[in-house]
Short mmCIF file of C-alpha atoms and ligand atoms in Angstrom, two decimals:
data_model
loop_
_atom_site.label_atom_id
_atom_site.label_comp_id
_atom_site.label_asym_id
_atom_site.label_seq_id
_atom_site.Cartn_x
_atom_site.Cartn_y
_atom_site.Cartn_z
CA MET A 1 -40.47 55.44 -94.48
CA PRO A 2 -37.12 55.94 -92.66
CA ASP A 3 -36.58 53.80 -89.56
CA THR A 4 -36.59 56.82 -87.26
CA HIS A 5 -40.02 57.82 -88.55
CA LYS A 6 -41.32 54.25 -88.15
CA ARG A 7 -40.13 54.19 -84.56
CA ALA A 8 -41.77 57.55 -83.89
CA ALA A 9 -45.04 56.32 -85.38
CA ASN A 10 -44.91 53.20 -83.23
CA ILE A 11 -44.61 55.13 -79.99
CA LEU A 12 -47.32 57.68 -80.72
CA PRO A 13 -50.08 57.32 -78.15
CA GLN A 14 -53.41 56.01 -79.38
CA CYS A 15 -55.99 58.62 -78.46
CA ALA A 16 -59.76 58.65 -78.49
CA LEU A 17 -61.17 62.09 -79.20
CA THR A 18 -64.76 62.62 -78.07
CA VAL A 19 -67.13 65.58 -77.85
CA ASP A 20 -70.44 65.96 -76.04
CA VAL A 21 -72.74 67.93 -78.33
CA GLU A 22 -74.73 69.85 -75.76
CA ASP A 23 -75.07 73.47 -74.74
CA TYR A 24 -73.71 75.33 -71.73
CA PHE A 25 -77.15 75.35 -70.08
CA HIS A 26 -77.52 71.55 -70.20
CA VAL A 27 -74.70 70.70 -67.80
CA SER A 28 -75.49 69.10 -64.45
CA ALA A 29 -73.56 71.83 -62.62
CA PHE A 30 -76.35 74.29 -63.58
CA SER A 31 -79.29 71.94 -63.10
CA ASN A 32 -80.36 73.60 -59.83
CA ARG A 33 -80.35 77.07 -61.44
CA ILE A 34 -81.51 76.52 -65.04
CA THR A 35 -84.65 74.53 -65.81
CA PRO A 36 -85.35 72.78 -69.15
CA ALA A 37 -88.02 75.45 -69.83
CA ASP A 38 -85.18 78.00 -70.01
CA TRP A 39 -83.17 76.00 -72.56
CA GLY A 40 -83.04 77.92 -75.82
CA THR A 41 -85.49 80.54 -74.52
CA LYS A 42 -84.00 82.46 -71.64
CA TYR A 43 -80.58 81.16 -72.65
CA PRO A 44 -79.73 81.22 -76.38
CA LEU A 45 -78.16 78.27 -78.20
CA ARG A 46 -74.41 78.38 -78.79
CA VAL A 47 -73.88 74.70 -79.53
CA GLU A 48 -74.11 74.99 -83.30
CA GLN A 49 -71.46 77.68 -83.73
CA ASN A 50 -69.20 76.05 -81.13
CA THR A 51 -69.44 72.64 -82.79
CA HIS A 52 -68.65 74.24 -86.14
CA ARG A 53 -65.47 75.63 -84.62
CA LEU A 54 -64.49 72.14 -83.47
CA LEU A 55 -65.31 70.63 -86.86
CA GLU A 56 -63.07 73.20 -88.54
CA LEU A 57 -60.23 72.47 -86.11
CA PHE A 58 -60.56 68.72 -86.57
CA ALA A 59 -60.60 69.11 -90.35
CA GLU A 60 -57.51 71.30 -90.21
CA HIS A 61 -55.65 68.61 -88.23
CA ASN A 62 -57.17 65.64 -90.04
CA ALA A 63 -58.59 64.33 -86.75
CA ARG A 64 -61.62 62.09 -86.41
CA ALA A 65 -63.79 62.08 -83.31
CA THR A 66 -66.90 60.60 -81.77
CA PHE A 67 -69.63 63.17 -81.16
CA PHE A 68 -72.12 62.21 -78.44
CA MET A 69 -75.09 64.33 -79.42
CA LEU A 70 -78.14 65.17 -77.36
CA GLY A 71 -81.46 64.42 -79.04
CA TRP A 72 -82.66 67.82 -77.80
CA VAL A 73 -79.88 69.47 -79.83
CA ALA A 74 -80.41 67.26 -82.89
CA GLU A 75 -84.08 68.25 -82.95
CA ARG A 76 -83.11 71.93 -83.18
CA CYS A 77 -79.95 71.59 -85.27
CA PRO A 78 -80.51 68.60 -87.59
CA GLN A 79 -78.06 69.92 -90.15
CA LEU A 80 -75.33 69.79 -87.52
CA ALA A 81 -75.87 66.03 -87.10
CA ARG A 82 -75.60 65.60 -90.87
CA GLU A 83 -72.41 67.68 -91.01
CA ILE A 84 -70.77 65.57 -88.28
CA VAL A 85 -71.49 62.38 -90.20
CA GLY A 86 -70.68 63.98 -93.55
CA GLN A 87 -67.22 64.94 -92.32
CA GLY A 88 -66.37 61.36 -91.40
CA HIS A 89 -66.91 61.47 -87.64
CA GLU A 90 -68.86 58.98 -85.57
CA LEU A 91 -72.23 60.25 -84.38
CA ALA A 92 -73.26 58.70 -81.06
CA SER A 93 -75.98 59.41 -78.52
CA HIS A 94 -75.94 61.48 -75.35
CA GLY A 95 -79.62 60.68 -74.67
CA TYR A 96 -82.41 63.15 -75.33
CA ALA A 97 -82.89 65.50 -72.37
CA HIS A 98 -79.60 65.36 -70.42
CA GLN A 99 -81.09 63.93 -67.24
CA VAL A 100 -78.64 61.93 -65.13
CA VAL A 101 -79.33 58.20 -65.01
CA THR A 102 -79.37 58.27 -61.22
CA SER A 103 -82.52 60.45 -61.31
CA GLN A 104 -84.44 58.18 -63.68
CA THR A 105 -86.44 54.97 -63.45
CA PRO A 106 -85.44 52.23 -65.91
CA LEU A 107 -88.52 52.99 -68.03
CA VAL A 108 -87.94 56.75 -68.14
CA PHE A 109 -84.28 56.13 -68.99
CA LYS A 110 -85.11 53.75 -71.81
CA ASN A 111 -87.67 56.13 -73.30
CA ASP A 112 -85.22 59.04 -73.17
CA VAL A 113 -82.42 57.07 -74.81
CA PHE A 114 -84.73 55.60 -77.45
CA ARG A 115 -86.00 59.09 -78.33
CA GLY A 116 -82.46 60.49 -78.67
CA LYS A 117 -81.17 57.55 -80.72
CA SER A 118 -84.20 57.53 -83.04
CA LEU A 119 -83.83 61.23 -83.75
CA LEU A 120 -80.17 60.89 -84.73
CA GLU A 121 -80.87 57.88 -86.93
CA ASP A 122 -83.88 59.49 -88.62
CA ILE A 123 -81.93 62.68 -89.36
CA THR A 124 -78.77 61.03 -90.69
CA GLY A 125 -79.93 57.63 -91.91
CA CYS A 126 -76.98 56.09 -90.03
CA ALA A 127 -77.10 53.54 -87.21
CA VAL A 128 -76.10 54.93 -83.82
CA ARG A 129 -74.08 52.40 -81.84
CA GLY A 130 -72.49 54.36 -78.98
CA TYR A 131 -73.98 56.03 -75.92
CA ARG A 132 -72.65 58.33 -73.20
CA ALA A 133 -74.76 59.03 -70.11
CA PRO A 134 -75.13 62.65 -69.00
CA SER A 135 -72.39 63.38 -66.44
CA PHE A 136 -71.11 59.79 -66.79
CA SER A 137 -73.96 58.87 -64.46
CA ILE A 138 -74.06 55.08 -64.72
CA ASN A 139 -72.82 53.97 -61.32
CA PRO A 140 -72.92 50.68 -59.39
CA ASN A 141 -76.55 51.39 -58.49
CA THR A 142 -77.71 52.04 -62.03
CA GLU A 143 -75.99 49.23 -63.90
CA TRP A 144 -79.45 48.10 -65.05
CA ALA A 145 -78.92 50.81 -67.68
CA PHE A 146 -76.44 48.61 -69.56
CA SER A 147 -79.06 45.99 -70.42
CA ALA A 148 -81.43 48.75 -71.55
CA LEU A 149 -78.70 50.08 -73.84
CA ALA A 150 -78.08 46.60 -75.27
CA ASP A 151 -81.84 46.18 -75.85
CA LEU A 152 -81.82 49.44 -77.82
CA GLY A 153 -79.01 48.24 -80.10
CA PHE A 154 -76.01 50.01 -78.62
CA ILE A 155 -72.74 48.11 -78.76
CA TYR A 156 -70.78 50.29 -76.34
CA SER A 157 -71.23 52.79 -73.56
CA SER A 158 -68.88 55.59 -72.50
CA SER A 159 -70.83 56.32 -69.34
CA THR A 160 -68.51 55.81 -66.39
CA TYR A 161 -65.60 57.94 -65.28
CA PRO A 162 -62.98 56.27 -63.08
CA VAL A 163 -61.74 59.33 -61.18
CA LYS A 164 -62.86 61.18 -58.08
CA HIS A 165 -65.31 63.91 -59.11
CA ASP A 166 -68.12 65.70 -57.32
CA LEU A 167 -70.69 65.04 -60.06
CA TYR A 168 -69.55 62.03 -62.05
CA ALA A 169 -70.93 58.82 -60.81
CA ARG A 170 -68.29 56.13 -60.35
CA ARG A 171 -64.97 56.20 -58.59
CA LEU A 172 -62.19 53.66 -58.90
CA GLY A 173 -62.92 50.69 -56.70
CA GLN A 174 -66.33 51.99 -55.69
CA LYS A 175 -68.75 49.29 -54.59
CA PRO A 176 -72.53 49.44 -54.95
CA LEU A 177 -74.03 51.62 -52.22
CA SER A 178 -76.86 49.19 -51.56
CA ALA A 179 -75.14 45.85 -52.08
CA PRO A 180 -77.12 42.97 -50.55
ZN1 ZN B 201 -73.41 66.09 -71.13
#
């Protein structure tokens, strides 16, 4: 490889490409207008065709990504989970029912995450090691979630978001709201 190309390769940024495999009606911004009973009934699924478009784009550009998939979606689109793994991407968990951690008890959280992880592993036969909380909702008051994730066999979490945002849970430098 010519030196100029080597230098260019050395200064390329290292990027992590991630996708949340969920539908438009799952997002927290709609949670006060769309109930889970409406998911896939009143509002039709688009996640499968949209994820296929991404998979085609990533294949075209030889890009690999981590797909954080909802258990709710995997239950309805199991082939999609298999395609993600089959095309060389990492399949990770986005929980089962897209409820923010801040609205859950530790037991409800653990059951939701276990259900989502088990579904993905049963469908693909692959171990799921990564987790992303809905709306990045692990904040200083819900850090108990990390030990639950470790208990369930996860080795990393992508569940905090260090910028100011009206829905996401943690801001840079934020301290626990109820610190002793
Ligand atoms: Zn999400």
